[in-house]
Coordinates of C-alpha atoms in Angstrom, one line a residue:
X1 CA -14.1 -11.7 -2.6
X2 CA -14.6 -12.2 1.1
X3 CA -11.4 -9.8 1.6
X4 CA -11.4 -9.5 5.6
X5 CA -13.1 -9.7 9.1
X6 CA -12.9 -8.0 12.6
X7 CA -13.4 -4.9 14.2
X8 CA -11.8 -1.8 12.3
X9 CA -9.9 1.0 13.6
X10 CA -9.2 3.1 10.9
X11 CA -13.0 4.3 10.0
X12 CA -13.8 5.2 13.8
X13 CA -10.9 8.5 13.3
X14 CA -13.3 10.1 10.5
X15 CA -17.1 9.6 11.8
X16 CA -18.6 12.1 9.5
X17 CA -16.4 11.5 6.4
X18 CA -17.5 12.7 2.9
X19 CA -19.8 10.8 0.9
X20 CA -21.3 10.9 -2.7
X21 CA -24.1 10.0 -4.6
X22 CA -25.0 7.4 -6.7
X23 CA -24.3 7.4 -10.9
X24 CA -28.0 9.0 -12.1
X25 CA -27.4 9.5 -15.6
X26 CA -25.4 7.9 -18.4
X27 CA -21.8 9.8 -18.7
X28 CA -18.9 9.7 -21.1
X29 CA -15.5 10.6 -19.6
X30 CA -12.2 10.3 -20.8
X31 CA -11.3 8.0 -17.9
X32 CA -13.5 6.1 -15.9
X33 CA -11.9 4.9 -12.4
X34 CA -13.2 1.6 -10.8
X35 CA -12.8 1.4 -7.4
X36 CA -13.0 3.5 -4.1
X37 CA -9.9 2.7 -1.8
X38 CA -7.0 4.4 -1.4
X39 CA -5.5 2.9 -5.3
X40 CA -8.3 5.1 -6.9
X41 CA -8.2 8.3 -4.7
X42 CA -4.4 8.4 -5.7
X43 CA -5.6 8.0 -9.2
X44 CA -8.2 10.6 -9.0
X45 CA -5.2 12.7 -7.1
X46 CA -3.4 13.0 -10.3
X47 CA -6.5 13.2 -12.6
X48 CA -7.5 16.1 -10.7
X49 CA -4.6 17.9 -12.3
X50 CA -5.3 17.3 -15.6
X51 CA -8.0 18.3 -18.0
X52 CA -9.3 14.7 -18.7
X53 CA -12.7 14.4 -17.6
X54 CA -13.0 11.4 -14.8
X55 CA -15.4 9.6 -13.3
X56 CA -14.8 7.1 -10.1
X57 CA -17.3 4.6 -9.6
X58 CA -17.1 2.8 -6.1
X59 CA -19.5 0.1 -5.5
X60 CA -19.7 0.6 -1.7
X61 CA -18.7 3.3 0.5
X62 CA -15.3 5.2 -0.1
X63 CA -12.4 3.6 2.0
X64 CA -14.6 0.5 3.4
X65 CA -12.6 -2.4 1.3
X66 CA -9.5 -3.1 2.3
X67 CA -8.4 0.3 2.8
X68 CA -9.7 -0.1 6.7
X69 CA -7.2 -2.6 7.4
X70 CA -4.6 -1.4 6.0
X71 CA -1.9 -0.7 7.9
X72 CA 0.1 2.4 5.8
X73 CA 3.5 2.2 7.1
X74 CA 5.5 3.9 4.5
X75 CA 8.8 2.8 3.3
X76 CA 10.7 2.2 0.1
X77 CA 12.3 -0.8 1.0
X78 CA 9.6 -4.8 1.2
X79 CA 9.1 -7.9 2.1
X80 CA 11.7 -8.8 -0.8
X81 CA 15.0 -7.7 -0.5
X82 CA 16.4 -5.3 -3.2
X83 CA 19.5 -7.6 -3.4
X84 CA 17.2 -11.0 -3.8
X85 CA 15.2 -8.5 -6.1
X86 CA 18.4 -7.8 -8.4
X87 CA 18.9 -11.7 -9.3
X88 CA 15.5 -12.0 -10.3
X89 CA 15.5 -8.2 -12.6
X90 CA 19.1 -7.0 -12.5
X91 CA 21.0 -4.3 -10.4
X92 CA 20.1 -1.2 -12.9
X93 CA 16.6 -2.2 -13.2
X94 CA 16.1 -2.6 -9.1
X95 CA 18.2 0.6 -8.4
X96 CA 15.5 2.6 -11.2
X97 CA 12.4 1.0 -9.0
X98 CA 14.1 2.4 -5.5
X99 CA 14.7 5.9 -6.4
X100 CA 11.2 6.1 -8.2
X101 CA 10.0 4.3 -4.4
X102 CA 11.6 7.3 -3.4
X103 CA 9.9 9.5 -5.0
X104 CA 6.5 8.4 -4.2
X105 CA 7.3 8.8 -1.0
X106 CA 8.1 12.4 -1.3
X107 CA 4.8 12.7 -3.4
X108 CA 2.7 11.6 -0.8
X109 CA 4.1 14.1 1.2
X110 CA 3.8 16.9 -1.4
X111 CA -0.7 15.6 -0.6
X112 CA 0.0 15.9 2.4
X113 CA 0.4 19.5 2.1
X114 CA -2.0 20.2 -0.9
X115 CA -5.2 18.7 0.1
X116 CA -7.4 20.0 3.3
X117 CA -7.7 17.1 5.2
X118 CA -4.7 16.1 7.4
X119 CA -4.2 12.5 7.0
X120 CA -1.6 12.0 9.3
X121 CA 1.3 11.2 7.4
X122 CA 4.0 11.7 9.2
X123 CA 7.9 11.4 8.3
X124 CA 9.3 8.0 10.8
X125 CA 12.7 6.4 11.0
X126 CA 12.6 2.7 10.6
X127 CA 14.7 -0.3 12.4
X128 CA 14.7 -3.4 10.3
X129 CA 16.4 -6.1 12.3
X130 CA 17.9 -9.7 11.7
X131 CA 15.9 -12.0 13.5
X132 CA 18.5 -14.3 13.8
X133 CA 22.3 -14.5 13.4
X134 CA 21.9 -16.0 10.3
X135 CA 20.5 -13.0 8.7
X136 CA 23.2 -10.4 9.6
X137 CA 24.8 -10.9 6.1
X138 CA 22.1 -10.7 4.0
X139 CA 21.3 -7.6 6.1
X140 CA 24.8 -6.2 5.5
X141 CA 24.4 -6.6 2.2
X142 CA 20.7 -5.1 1.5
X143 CA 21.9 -2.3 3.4
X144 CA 25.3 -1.8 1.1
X145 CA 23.3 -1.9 -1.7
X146 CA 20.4 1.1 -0.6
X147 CA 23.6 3.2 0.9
X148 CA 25.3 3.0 -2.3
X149 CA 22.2 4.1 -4.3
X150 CA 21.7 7.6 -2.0
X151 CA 19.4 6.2 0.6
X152 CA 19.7 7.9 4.2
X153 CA 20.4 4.9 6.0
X154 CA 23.0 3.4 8.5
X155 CA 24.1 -0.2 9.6
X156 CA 23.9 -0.8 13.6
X157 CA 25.3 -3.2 15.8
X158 CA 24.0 -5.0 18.4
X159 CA 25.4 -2.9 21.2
X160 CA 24.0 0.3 19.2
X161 CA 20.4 -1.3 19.5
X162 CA 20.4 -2.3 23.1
X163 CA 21.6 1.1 23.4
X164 CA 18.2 2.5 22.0
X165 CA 16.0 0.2 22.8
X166 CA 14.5 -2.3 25.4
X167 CA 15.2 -5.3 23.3
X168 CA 18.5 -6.8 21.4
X169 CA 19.2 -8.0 17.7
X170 CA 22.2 -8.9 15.8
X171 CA 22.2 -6.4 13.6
X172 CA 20.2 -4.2 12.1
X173 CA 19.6 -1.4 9.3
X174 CA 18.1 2.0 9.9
X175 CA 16.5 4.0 7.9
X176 CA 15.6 7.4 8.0
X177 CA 12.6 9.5 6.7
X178 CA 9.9 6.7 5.9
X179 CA 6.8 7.5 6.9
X180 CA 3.4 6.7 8.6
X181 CA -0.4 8.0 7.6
X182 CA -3.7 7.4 8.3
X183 CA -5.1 4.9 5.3
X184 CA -8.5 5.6 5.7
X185 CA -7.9 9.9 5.7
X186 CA -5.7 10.1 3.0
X187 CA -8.4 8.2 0.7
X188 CA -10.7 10.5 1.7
X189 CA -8.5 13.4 1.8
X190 CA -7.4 12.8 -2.0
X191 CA -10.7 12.0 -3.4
X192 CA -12.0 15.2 -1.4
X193 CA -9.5 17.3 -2.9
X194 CA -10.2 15.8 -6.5
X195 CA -13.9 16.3 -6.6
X196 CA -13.6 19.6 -5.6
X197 CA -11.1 19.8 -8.8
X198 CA -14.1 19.0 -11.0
X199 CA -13.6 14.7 -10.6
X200 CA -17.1 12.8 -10.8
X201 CA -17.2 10.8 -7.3
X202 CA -19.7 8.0 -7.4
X203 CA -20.5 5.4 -4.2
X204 CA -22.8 2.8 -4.6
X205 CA -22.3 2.7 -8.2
X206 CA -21.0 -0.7 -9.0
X207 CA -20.4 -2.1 -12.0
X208 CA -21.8 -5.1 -13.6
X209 CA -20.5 -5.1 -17.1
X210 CA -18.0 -4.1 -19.6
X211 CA -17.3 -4.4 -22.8
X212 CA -15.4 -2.7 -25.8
X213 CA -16.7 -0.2 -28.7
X214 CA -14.6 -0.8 -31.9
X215 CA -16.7 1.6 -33.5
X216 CA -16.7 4.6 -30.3
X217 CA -13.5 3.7 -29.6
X218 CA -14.7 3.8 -26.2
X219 CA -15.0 0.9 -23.5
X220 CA -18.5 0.6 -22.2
X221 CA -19.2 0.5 -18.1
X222 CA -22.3 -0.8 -17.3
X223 CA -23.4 -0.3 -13.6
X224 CA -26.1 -2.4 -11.6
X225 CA -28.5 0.7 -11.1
X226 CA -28.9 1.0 -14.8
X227 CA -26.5 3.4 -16.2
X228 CA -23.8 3.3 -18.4
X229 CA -20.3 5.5 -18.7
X230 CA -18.1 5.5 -22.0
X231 CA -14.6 6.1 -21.5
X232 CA -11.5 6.3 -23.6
X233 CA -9.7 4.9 -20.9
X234 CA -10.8 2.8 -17.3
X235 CA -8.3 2.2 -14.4
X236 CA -8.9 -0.8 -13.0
X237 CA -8.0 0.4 -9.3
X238 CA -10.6 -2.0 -7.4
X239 CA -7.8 -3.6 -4.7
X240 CA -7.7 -7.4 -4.8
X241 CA -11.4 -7.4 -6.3
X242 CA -9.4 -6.2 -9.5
X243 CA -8.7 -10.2 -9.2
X244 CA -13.1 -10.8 -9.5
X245 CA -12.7 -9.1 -13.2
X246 CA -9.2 -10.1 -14.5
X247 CA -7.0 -12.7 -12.5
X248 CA -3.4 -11.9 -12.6
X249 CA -0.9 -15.1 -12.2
X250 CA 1.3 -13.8 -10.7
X251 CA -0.5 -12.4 -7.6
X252 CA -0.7 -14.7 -4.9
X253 CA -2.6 -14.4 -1.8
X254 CA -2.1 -15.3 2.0
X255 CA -4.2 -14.1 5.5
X256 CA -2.4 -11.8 7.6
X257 CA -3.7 -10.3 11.5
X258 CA -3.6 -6.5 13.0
X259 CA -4.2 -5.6 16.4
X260 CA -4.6 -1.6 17.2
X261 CA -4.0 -0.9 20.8
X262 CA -5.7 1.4 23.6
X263 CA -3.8 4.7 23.3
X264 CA -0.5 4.5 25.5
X265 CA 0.8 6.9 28.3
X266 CA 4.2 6.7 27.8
X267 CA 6.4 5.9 24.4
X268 CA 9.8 7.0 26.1
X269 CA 11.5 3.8 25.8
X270 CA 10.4 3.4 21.8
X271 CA 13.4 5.0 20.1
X272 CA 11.8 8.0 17.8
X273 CA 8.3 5.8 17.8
X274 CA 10.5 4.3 14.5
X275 CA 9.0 2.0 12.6
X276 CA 9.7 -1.9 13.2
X277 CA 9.9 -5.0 11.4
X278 CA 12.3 -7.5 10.4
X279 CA 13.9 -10.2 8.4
X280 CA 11.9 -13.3 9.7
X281 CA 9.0 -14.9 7.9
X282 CA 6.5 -14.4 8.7
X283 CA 7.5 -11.4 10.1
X284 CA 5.7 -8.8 12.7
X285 CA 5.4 -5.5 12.3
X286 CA 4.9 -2.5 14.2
X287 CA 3.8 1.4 14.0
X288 CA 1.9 3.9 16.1
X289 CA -0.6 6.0 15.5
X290 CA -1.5 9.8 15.4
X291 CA -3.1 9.3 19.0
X292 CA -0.9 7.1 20.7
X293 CA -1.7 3.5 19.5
X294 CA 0.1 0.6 18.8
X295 CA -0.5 -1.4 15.2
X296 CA 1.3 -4.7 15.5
X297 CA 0.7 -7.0 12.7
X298 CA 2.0 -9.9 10.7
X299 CA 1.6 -13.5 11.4
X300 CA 1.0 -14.5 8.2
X301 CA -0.9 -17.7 7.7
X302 CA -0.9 -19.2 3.6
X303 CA -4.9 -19.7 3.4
X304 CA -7.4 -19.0 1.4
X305 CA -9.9 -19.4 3.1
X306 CA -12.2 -17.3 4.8
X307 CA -13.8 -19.6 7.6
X308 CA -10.0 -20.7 8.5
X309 CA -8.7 -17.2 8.5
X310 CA -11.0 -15.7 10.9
X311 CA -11.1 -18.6 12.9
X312 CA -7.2 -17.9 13.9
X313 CA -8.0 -13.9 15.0
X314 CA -8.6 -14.5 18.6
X315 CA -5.6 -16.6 19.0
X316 CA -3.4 -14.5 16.6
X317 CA -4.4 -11.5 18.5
X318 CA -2.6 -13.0 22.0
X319 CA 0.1 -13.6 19.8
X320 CA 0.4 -10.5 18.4
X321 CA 0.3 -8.7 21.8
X322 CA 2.8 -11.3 23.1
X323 CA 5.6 -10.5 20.5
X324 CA 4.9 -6.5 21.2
X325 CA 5.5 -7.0 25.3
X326 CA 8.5 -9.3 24.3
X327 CA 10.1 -5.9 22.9
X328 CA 8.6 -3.6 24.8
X329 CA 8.4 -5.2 28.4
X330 CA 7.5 -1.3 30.0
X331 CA 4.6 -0.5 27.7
X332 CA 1.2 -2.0 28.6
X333 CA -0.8 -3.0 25.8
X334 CA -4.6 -3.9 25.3
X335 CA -6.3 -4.6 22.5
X336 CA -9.2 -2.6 21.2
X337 CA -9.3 -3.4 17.2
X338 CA -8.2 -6.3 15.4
X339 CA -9.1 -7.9 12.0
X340 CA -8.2 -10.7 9.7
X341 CA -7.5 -10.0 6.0
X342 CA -6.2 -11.2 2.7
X343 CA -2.9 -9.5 1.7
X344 CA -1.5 -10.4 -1.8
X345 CA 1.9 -10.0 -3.6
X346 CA 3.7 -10.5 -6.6
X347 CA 5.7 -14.0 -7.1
X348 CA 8.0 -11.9 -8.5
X349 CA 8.3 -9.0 -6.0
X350 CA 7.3 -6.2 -8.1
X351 CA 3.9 -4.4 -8.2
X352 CA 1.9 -4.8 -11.7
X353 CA 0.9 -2.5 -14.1
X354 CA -1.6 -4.9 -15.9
X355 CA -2.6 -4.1 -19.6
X356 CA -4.6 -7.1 -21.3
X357 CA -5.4 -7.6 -24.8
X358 CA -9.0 -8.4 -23.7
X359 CA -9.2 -5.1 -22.2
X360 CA -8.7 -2.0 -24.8
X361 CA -7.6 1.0 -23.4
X362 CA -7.4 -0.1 -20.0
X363 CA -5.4 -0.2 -17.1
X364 CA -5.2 -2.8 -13.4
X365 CA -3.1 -1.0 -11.0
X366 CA -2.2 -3.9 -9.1
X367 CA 0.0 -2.6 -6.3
X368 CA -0.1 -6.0 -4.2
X369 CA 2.5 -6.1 -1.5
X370 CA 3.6 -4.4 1.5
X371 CA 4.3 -1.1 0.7
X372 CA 0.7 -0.9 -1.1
X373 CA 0.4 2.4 -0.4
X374 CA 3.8 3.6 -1.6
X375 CA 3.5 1.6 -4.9
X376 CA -0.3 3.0 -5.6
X377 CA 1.0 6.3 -5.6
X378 CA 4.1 5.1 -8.0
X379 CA 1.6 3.1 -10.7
X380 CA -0.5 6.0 -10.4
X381 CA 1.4 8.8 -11.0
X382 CA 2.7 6.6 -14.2
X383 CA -0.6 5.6 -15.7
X384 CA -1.4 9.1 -15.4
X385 CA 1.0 10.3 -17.3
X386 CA 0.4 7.4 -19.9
X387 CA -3.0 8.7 -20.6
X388 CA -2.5 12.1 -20.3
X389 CA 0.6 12.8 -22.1
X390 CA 0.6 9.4 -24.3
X391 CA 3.9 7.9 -23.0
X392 CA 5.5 7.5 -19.5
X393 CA 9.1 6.2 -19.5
X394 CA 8.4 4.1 -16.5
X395 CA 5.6 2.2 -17.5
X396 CA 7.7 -1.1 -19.1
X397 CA 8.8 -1.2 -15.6
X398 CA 6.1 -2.6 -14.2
X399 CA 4.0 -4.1 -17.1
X400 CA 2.8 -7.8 -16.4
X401 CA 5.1 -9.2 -19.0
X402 CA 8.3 -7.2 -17.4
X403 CA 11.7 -8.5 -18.7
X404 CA 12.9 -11.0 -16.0
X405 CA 16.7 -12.4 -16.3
X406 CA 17.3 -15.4 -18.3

């Protein structure tokens, strides 16, 4: 899968990052891991903790899929309402998935402070804004909702936001104690800290064939230099190439922009540096970085196809500069990365847990959506748990075949 084009920022903040060798012998694990972006390393994260021998096989480099575009802001609520989530799944189901949202965040904050490698993650408040008068009651009512499930948050006006920033909207809600990180250093950061935990790291180790053992009771990786690992279990934690071995239906696909800014002097009229997005679609987002760049992104274009994707990303990139000045009028901007990428989602909102008949033992962590990062670290930590302790409560959660409202 052609998954995206441009220039990358991401990989220029860790020059010398680790690397690992190829597969040279035939292994058998208890869990085999495919993939090497930031799904896997949050597997490996938790495998790390447990005696289950593991093996990660990366056919490339660690962190150079999709992971380098990436844009890692961190926050429990999406691009899907909880309240337009609670007609599709109910309100106890959707109140269940934000306090375990929650929860990952917190996790990803307890590897922030276990493994070696700082990767950035840092607590930010968010402003989520109503793009248009028409979207004040919606608004009102997403935010009742999270308030009255425990969430830090609070409802401004428009006279509180002009108040706070250089730029005016209806309404909007604010959250507090989301987060930011660096994508590409927290995948290296976790896989660091779970090879030196005993983990078996393999790059340039891809796999070209699979099959199931009735008789082993084992499934059988087959990689393209020749060697083969048996493994009770394989995680499927490959990013959208998971869609190259097992499509999923319900994930659907569109092309989305980022530009990443020169560093900037002066952030004093950017309220806390808070997160920013809002309720139009598409939508732009924004975020700043460890040393004092701007990510704006969004711009969402519904195609498939590589050629016509990348041929947008010089005029997306004006645009995307445009919308930032529009806010921001006293903060000069310049471009010095930008890339074009596919960014998939769930028609139904959720993130996947897929487990396939035609796949024993296994396990595609599909975490397709815009809080990627936040919803690896939740389907993660609950396959993990599957496999290690035989049962997680959480895992009919977010199983392909999920009960949906009649």
């Amino acid at each position: 899968m052609n998954l995206q084009s441009g220039t990358y920022y991401w990989p220029t903040t860790l020059p010398d990052a680790p690397s690992y060798p190829a597969i040279q012998e035939d292994t058998e694990c208890d869990v085999a891991i495919i993939g090497g972006g930031s799904s896997a390393a949050q597997c490996a994260y938790y495998f790390a903790e447990r005696e289950l021998k593991t093996v990660v096989l990366e056919k490339g480099k660690i962190g150079a899929g999709s992971t380098s575009t990436n844009t890692a802001i961190i926050q429990y609520s999406g691009e899907r309402m909880f309240t337009s989530l609670i007609n599709t799944f109910g309100e106890k189901y959707i109140a269940k998935h934000l306090k375990l949202l929650k929860q990952a965040i917190d996790d990803i904050e307890t590897a922030s402070r276990r493994v070696e490698m700082d990767f950035e993650f840092r607590r930010r408040d968010t402003l989520y804004s109503a793009s248009c008068p028409e979207d004040v009651e919606r608004l009102r009512l997403e935010y009742e909702f999270i308030k009255n499930h425990g969430m830090e948050i609070e409802f401004w006006s428009k006279e509180k936001i002009e108040a706070h920033y250089p730029f005016s909207r209806e309404a909007a809600i604010y959250s507090y104690r989301d987060g930011e990180l660096n994508p590409y250093k927290f995948t290296h950061a976790l896989f660091q800290n779970a090879a030196k935990q005993g983990v078996m790291v393999y790059e340039h180790s891809e796999m070209n064939g699979h099959h199931y053992d009735g008789d082993l009771q084992r499934m059988i990786i087959t990689t393209k230099n020749g060697y083969k690992v048996k493994a009770r279990y394989v995680i499927f934690a490959a990013g959208y190439e998971n869609m190259d071995i097992r499509k999923e239906k319900q994930a659907s696909f569109v092309s989305t922009y980022t530009v990443t800014t020169q560093p900037v002097a002066d952030f004093s009229t950017w309220h806390n540096r808070t997160l920013l997005w809002e309720t139009a679609r598409p939508y732009i987002y924004i975020r700043t970085t460890a040393d004092n760049r701007v990510i704006i992104g969004g711009l969402d274009e519904n195609t498939m196809y590589p050629d016509d994707r990348d041929s947008k990303l010089i005029h997306k990139t004006s645009l995307l500069l445009e919308e930032f000045n529009r806010r921001f009028p006293d903060i000069p901007v310049e471009s010095a990365y930008s890339c074009a990428a596919f960014y998939g989602g769930m028609v139904d909102g959720l993130p996947i847990i897929g487990k396939y008949d035609e796949f024993p033992n296994s396990y595609f962590l599909l975490a397709y959506g815009d809080n990627g990062a936040v919803y690896s670290q939740l389907l993660s930590k609950i396959i993990t748990q599957e496999i290690a302790e035989g049962y997680s409560p959480d895992l009919a959660h977010y199983l392909q075949d999920r009960p949906l409202l009649s």
